[in-house]
Short mmCIF file of C-alpha atoms and ligand atoms in Angstrom, two decimals:
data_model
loop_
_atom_site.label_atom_id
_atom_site.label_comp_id
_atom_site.label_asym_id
_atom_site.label_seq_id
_atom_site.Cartn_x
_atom_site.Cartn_y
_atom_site.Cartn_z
CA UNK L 1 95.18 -21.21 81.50
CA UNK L 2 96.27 -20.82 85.13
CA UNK L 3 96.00 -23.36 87.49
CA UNK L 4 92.70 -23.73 89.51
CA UNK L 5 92.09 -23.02 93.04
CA UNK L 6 90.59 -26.30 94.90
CA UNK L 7 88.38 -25.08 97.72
CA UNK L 8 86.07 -26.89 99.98
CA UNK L 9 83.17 -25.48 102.61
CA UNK L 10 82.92 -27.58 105.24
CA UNK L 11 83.50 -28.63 108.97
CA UNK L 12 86.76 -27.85 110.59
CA UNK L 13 86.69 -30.39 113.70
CA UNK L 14 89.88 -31.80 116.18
CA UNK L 15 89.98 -35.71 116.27
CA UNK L 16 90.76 -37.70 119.50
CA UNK L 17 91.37 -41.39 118.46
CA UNK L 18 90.80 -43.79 121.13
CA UNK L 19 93.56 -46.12 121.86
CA UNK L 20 91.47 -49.12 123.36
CA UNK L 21 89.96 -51.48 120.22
CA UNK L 22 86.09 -52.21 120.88
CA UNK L 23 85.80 -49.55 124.24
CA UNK L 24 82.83 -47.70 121.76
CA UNK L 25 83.31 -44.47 123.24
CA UNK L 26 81.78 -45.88 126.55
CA UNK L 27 84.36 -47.40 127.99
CA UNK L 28 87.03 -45.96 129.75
CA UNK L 29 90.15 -45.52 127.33
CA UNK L 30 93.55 -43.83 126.67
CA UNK L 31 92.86 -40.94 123.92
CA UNK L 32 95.11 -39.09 121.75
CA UNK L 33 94.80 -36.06 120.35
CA UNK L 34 93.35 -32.86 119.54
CA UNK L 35 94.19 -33.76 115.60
CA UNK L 36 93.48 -31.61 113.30
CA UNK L 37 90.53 -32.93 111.41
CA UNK L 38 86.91 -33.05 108.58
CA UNK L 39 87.07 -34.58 105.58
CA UNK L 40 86.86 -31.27 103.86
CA UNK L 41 90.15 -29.89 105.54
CA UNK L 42 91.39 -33.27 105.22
CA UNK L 43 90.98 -33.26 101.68
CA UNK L 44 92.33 -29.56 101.45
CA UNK L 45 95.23 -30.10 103.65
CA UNK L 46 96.95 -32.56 101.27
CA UNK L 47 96.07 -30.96 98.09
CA UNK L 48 97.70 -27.58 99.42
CA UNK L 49 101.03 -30.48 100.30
CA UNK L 50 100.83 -31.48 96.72
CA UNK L 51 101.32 -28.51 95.32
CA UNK L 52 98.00 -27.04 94.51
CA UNK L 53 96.43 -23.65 95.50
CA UNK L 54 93.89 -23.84 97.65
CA UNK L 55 91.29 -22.63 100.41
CA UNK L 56 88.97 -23.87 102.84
CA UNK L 57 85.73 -21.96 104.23
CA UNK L 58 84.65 -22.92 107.45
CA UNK L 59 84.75 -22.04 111.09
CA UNK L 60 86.22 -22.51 114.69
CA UNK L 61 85.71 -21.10 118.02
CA UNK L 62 88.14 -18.75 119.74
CA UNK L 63 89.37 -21.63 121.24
CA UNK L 64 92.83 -23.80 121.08
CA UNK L 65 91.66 -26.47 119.07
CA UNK L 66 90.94 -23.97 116.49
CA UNK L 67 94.25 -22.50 116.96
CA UNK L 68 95.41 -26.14 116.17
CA UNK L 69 93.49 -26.10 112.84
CA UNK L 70 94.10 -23.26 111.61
CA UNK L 71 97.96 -23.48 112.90
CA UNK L 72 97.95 -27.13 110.45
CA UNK L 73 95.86 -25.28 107.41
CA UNK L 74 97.99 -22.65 107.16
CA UNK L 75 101.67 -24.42 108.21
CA UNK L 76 100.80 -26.25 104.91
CA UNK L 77 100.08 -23.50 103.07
CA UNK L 78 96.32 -23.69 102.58
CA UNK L 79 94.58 -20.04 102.60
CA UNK L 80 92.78 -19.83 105.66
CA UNK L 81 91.38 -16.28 105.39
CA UNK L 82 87.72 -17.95 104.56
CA UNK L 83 87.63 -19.44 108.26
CA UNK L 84 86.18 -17.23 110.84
CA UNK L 85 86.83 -17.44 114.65
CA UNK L 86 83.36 -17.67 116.53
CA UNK L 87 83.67 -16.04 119.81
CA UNK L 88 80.38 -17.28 121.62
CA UNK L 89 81.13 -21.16 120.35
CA UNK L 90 83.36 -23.90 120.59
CA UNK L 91 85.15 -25.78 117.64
CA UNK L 92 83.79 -29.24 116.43
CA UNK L 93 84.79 -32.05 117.97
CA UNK L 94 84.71 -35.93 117.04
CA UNK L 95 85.54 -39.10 118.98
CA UNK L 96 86.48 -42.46 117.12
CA UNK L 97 86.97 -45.73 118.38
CA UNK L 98 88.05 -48.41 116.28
CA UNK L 99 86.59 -52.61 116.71
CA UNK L 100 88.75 -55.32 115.84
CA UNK L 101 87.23 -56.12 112.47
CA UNK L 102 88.48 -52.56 111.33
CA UNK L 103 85.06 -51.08 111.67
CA UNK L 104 84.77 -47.65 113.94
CA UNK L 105 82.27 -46.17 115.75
CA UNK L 106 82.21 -42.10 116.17
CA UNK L 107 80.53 -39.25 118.14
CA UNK L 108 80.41 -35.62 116.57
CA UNK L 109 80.16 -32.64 118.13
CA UNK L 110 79.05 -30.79 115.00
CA UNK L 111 75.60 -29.32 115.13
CA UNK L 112 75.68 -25.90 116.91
CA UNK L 113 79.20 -25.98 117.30
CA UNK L 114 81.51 -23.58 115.60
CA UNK L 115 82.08 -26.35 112.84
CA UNK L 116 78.35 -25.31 111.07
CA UNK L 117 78.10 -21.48 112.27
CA UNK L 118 79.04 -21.01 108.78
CA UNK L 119 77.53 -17.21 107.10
CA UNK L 120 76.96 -18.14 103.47
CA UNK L 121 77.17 -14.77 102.33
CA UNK L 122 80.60 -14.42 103.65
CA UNK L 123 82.26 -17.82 101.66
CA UNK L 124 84.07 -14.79 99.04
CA UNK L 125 85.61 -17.04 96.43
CA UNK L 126 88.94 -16.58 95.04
CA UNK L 127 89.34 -15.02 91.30
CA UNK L 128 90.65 -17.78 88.82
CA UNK L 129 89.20 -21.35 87.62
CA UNK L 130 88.30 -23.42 90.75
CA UNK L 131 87.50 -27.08 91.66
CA UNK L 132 85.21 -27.53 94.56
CA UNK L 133 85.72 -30.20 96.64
CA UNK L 134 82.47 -31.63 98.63
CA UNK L 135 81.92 -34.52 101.25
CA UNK L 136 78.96 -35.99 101.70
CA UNK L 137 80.03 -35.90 105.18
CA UNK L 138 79.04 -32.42 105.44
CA UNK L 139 75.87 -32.79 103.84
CA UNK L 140 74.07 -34.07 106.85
CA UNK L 141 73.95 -30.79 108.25
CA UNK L 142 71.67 -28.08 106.93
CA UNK L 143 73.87 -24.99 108.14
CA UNK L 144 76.93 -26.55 106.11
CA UNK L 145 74.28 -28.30 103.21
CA UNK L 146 72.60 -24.62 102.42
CA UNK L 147 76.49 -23.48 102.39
CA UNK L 148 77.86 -25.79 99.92
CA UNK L 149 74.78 -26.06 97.71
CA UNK L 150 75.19 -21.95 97.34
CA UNK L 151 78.80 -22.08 96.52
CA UNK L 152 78.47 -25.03 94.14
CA UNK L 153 76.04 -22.73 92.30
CA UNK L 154 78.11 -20.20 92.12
CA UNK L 155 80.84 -22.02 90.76
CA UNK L 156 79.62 -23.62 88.28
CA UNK L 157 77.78 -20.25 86.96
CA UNK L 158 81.89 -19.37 86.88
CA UNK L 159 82.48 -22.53 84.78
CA UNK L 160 84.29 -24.18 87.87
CA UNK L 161 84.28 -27.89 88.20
CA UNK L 162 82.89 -29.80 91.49
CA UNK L 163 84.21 -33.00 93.05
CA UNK L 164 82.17 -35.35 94.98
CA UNK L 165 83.33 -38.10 97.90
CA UNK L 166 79.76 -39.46 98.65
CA UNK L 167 80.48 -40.42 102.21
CA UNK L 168 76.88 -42.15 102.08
CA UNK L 169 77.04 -43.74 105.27
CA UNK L 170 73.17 -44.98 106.01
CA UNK L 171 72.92 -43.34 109.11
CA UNK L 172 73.30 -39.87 107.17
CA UNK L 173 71.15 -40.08 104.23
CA UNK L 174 67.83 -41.55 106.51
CA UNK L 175 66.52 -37.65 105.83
CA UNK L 176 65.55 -37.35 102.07
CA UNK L 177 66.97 -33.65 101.95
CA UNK L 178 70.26 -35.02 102.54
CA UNK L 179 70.30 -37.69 100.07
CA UNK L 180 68.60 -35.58 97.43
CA UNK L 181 70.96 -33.19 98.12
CA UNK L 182 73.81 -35.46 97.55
CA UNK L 183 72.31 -36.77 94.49
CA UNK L 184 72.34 -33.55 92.54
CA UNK L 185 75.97 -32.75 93.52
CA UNK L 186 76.85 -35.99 92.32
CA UNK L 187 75.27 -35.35 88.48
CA UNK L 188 76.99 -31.92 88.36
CA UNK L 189 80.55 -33.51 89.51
CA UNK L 190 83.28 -33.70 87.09
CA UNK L 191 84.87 -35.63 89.73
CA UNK L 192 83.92 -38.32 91.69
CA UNK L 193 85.56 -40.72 94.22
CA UNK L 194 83.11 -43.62 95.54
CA UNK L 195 83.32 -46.71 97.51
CA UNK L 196 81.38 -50.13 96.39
CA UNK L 197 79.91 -49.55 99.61
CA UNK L 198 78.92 -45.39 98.19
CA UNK L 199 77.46 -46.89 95.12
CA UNK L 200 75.76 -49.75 96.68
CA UNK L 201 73.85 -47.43 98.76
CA UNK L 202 73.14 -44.58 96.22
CA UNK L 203 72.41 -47.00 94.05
CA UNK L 204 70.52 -50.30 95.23
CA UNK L 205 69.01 -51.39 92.35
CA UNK L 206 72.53 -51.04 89.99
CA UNK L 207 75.69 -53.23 89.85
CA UNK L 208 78.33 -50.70 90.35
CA UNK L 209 79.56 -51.12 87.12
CA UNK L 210 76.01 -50.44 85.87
CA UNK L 211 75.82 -47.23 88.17
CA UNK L 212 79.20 -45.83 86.86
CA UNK L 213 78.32 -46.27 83.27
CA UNK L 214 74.83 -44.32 83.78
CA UNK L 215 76.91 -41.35 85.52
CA UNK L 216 79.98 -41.64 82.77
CA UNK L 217 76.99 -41.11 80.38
CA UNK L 218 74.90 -38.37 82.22
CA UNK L 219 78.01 -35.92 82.76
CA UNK L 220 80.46 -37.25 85.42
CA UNK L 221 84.48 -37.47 83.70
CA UNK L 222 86.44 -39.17 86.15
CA UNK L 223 85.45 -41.63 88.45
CA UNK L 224 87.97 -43.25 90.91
CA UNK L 225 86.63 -46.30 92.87
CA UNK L 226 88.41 -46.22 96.16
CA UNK L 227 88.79 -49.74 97.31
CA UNK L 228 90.73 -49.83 100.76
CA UNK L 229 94.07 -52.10 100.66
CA UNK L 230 92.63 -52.79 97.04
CA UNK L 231 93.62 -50.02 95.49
CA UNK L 232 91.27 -48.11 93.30
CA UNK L 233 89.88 -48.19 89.62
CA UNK L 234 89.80 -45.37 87.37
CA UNK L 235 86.84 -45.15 84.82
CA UNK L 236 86.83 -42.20 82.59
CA UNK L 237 84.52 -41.72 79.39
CA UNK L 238 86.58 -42.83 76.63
CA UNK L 239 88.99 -45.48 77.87
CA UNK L 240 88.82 -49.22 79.53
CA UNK L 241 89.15 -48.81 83.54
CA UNK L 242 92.01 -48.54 84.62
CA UNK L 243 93.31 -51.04 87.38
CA UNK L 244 95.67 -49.61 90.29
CA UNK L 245 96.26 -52.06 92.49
CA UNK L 246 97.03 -50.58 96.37
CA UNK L 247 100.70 -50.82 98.24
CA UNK L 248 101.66 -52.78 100.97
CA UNK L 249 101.42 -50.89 104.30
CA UNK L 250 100.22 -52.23 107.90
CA UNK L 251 97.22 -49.70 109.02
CA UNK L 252 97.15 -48.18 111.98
CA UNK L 253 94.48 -45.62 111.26
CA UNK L 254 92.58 -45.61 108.15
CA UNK L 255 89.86 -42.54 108.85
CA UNK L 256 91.14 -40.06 106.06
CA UNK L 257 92.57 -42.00 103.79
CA UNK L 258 89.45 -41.34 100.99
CA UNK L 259 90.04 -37.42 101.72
CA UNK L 260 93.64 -37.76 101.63
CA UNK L 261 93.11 -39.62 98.11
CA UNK L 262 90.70 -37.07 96.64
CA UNK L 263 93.20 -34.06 97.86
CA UNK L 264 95.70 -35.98 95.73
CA UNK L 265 93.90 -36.62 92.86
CA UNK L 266 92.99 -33.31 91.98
CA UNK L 267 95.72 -31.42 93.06
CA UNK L 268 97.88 -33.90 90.68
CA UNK L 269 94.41 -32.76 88.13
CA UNK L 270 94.91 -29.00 89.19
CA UNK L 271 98.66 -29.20 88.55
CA UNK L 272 98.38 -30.85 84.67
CA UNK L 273 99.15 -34.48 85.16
CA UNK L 274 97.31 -37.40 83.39
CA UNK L 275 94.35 -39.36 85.06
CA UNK L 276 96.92 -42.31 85.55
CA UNK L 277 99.41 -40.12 87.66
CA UNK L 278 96.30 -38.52 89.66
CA UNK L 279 95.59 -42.20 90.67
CA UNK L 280 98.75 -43.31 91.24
CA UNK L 281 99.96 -40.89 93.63
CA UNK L 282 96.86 -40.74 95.16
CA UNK L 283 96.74 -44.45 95.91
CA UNK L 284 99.99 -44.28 96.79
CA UNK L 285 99.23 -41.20 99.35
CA UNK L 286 95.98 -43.11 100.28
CA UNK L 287 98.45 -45.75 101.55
CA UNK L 288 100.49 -43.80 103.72
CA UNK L 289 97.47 -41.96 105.19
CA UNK L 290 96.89 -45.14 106.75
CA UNK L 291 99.96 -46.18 108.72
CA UNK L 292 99.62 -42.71 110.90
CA UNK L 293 97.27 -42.37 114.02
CA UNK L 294 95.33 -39.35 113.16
CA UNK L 295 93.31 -38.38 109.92
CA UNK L 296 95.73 -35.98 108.69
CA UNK L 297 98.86 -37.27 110.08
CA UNK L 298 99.27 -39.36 107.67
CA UNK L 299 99.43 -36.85 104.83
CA UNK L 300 102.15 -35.88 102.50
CA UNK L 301 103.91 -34.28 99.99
CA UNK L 302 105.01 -34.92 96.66
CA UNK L 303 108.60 -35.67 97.37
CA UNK L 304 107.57 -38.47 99.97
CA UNK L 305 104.65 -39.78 97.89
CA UNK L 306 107.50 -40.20 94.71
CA UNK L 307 109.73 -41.63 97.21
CA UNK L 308 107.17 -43.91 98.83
CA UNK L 309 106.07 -45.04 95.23
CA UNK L 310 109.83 -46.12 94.53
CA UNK L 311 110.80 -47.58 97.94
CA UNK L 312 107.18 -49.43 98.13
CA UNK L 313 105.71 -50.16 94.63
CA UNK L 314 101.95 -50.99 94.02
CA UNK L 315 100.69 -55.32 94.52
CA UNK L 316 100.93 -56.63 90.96
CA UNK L 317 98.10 -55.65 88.65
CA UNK L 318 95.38 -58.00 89.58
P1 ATP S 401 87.29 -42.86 104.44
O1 ATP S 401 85.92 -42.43 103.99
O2 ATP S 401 87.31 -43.54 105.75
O3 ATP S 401 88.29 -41.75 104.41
P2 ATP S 401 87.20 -44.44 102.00
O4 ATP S 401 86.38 -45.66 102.19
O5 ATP S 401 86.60 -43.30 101.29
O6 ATP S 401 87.79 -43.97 103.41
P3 ATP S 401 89.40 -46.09 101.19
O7 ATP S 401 89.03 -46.85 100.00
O8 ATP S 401 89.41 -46.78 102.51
O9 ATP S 401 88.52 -44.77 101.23
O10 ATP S 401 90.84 -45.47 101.02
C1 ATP S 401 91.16 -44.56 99.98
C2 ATP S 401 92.38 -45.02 99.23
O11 ATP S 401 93.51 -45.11 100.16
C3 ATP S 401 92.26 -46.41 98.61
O12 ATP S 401 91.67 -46.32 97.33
C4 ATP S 401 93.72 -46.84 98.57
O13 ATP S 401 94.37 -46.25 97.47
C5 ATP S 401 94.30 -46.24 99.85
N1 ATP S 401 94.21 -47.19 100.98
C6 ATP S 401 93.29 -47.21 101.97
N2 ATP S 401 93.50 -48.22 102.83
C7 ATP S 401 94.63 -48.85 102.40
C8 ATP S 401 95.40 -49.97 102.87
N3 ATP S 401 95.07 -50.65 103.97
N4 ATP S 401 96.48 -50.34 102.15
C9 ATP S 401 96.85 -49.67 101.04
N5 ATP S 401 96.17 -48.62 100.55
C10 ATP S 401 95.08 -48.19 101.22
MG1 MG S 402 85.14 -42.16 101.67
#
């Protein structure tokens, strides 16, 4: 069986990270950046580090910031031939600023941008077994929502597999097309990679541990818990959860880290290794997304991850 192709649709957007805690994008501040950023490509630009084929649909204006993206993408060997250059726009753009407590605020330049000019009947899928990666991220939009809902079909008529990061941040899911959307994605996932805060919110009425049997049960094989400097837990059909406690790091920048973890996971998935090495070197990688300013920076490959999982072992098992 060859190896499947993990692709994502999504928005392709540069990052500037604000170096001044609590200035909430009003403020005057210090930024850096353009970094090459969305979770999708996010997610896509560490699998394709990994080791795993993959290929990202999206676009970016004729601009340099897409240069910049695609430049990344494709220095790390992801296929960019799905992303198409949009003369008459310019490429998505979003601002973050980070409060004391951890918490960010962020502005997107998304809508009518290059980053959802996106031509559903271009997104030609590569030949092979495939593994779609969505973020709920995306879903807010209706350009990029019709997109991914299309391909998903279509991959799953091929027999692919999806994989779902929720992303359910409130301010998202207020319109009932975008949590509904989310929803259905999340029943057909053979992946899936929530926070306590994702299920929480998807599921108000649940404990989490309630929530996760229900989807274990209705289809869902691999859930992975993402739980910050915790760690994550790994709950699969047939076996007790399985604990992985997170590494020691100091965080500079922890936007990406839950892409960078998913890209991990399945690409370790795509390239034959057990559940328990997916989640270790993807809460290892998880870890080292963090101590880089930038979403992507902080990727890596599988020689560092192995030599960051030696050098810096995981807490003791709680
Ligand atoms: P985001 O949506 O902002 O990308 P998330 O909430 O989906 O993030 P997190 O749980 O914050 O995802 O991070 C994903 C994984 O990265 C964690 O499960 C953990 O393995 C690793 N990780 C994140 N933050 C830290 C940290 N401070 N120390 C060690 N590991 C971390
Ligand atoms: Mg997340």
């Amino acid at each position: 069986m060859p190896q499947p192709t993990i692709i994502a649709v999504g928005e392709l957007l540069v990052e500037f990270v604000s170096h001044r805690e609590g200035c909430e994008l009003r403020e005057l501040s210090e930024y850096s950046g353009p970094y090459p950023s969305g979770a999708p490509a996010i997610c896509i630009d560490q699998a394709a580090r990994v080791g795993a084929a993959t290929q990202i649909f999206g676009a970016v204006g004729d601009d340099n910031f897409g240069n910049a993206l695609i430049e990344r993408l494709q220095t790390n060997r992801v296929d960019v031939s799905g992303i198409s250059k949009v003369s008459d726009k310019s490429t998505g753009v979003a601002f973050v600023s980070y409060y004391a407590d951890g918490s960010r605020t962020f502005i997107f330049h998304l809508n009518n941008t290059a980053a959802d000019a996106i031509a559903t009947d271009e997104i030609n899928l590569p030949d092979g077994p495939l593994i779609m990666h969505v973020s709920g991220s995306s879903l807010g939009n209706p350009k990029l929502r019709t997109a991914i809902e299309c391909t998903a079909t279509v991959v799953i008529e091929r027999g692919g597999q999806i994989s779902c990061d929720p992303n359910a941040r409130p301010e998202l899911m207020s319109d009932p097309a975008v949590s509904a959307a989310l929803q259905k994605l999340i029943k057909k996932s053979t992946y899936l990679f929530p926070s306590d805060n994702d299920l929480e919110f998807l599921y108000p009425n649940q404990s989490s541990q309630t929530a996760i049997k229900e989807l274990l049960s209705g289809g869902v094989k691999t859930i992975a818990l993402t739980r910050g400097e915790h760690g994550s837990t790994i709950y699969t059909d047939n076996n007790a959860p399985l604990q992985l406690p997170g590494h020691t790091v100091v965080e500079l920048d922890p936007t990406g880290a839950g892409d960078c973890f998913c890209g991990t996971f399945l690409a370790m998935a795509a390239l034959g290794h057990s559940t328990e090495q997916c989640g270790r070197y993807a809460n290892a990688a998880g870890a080292m997304a963090v101590t880089k300013r930038g979403p992507m920076e902080g990727n890596s490959n599988l020689d560092a991850i192995e030599q960051f999982i030696k050098s810096n072992p995981a807490k003791a098992e709680a």
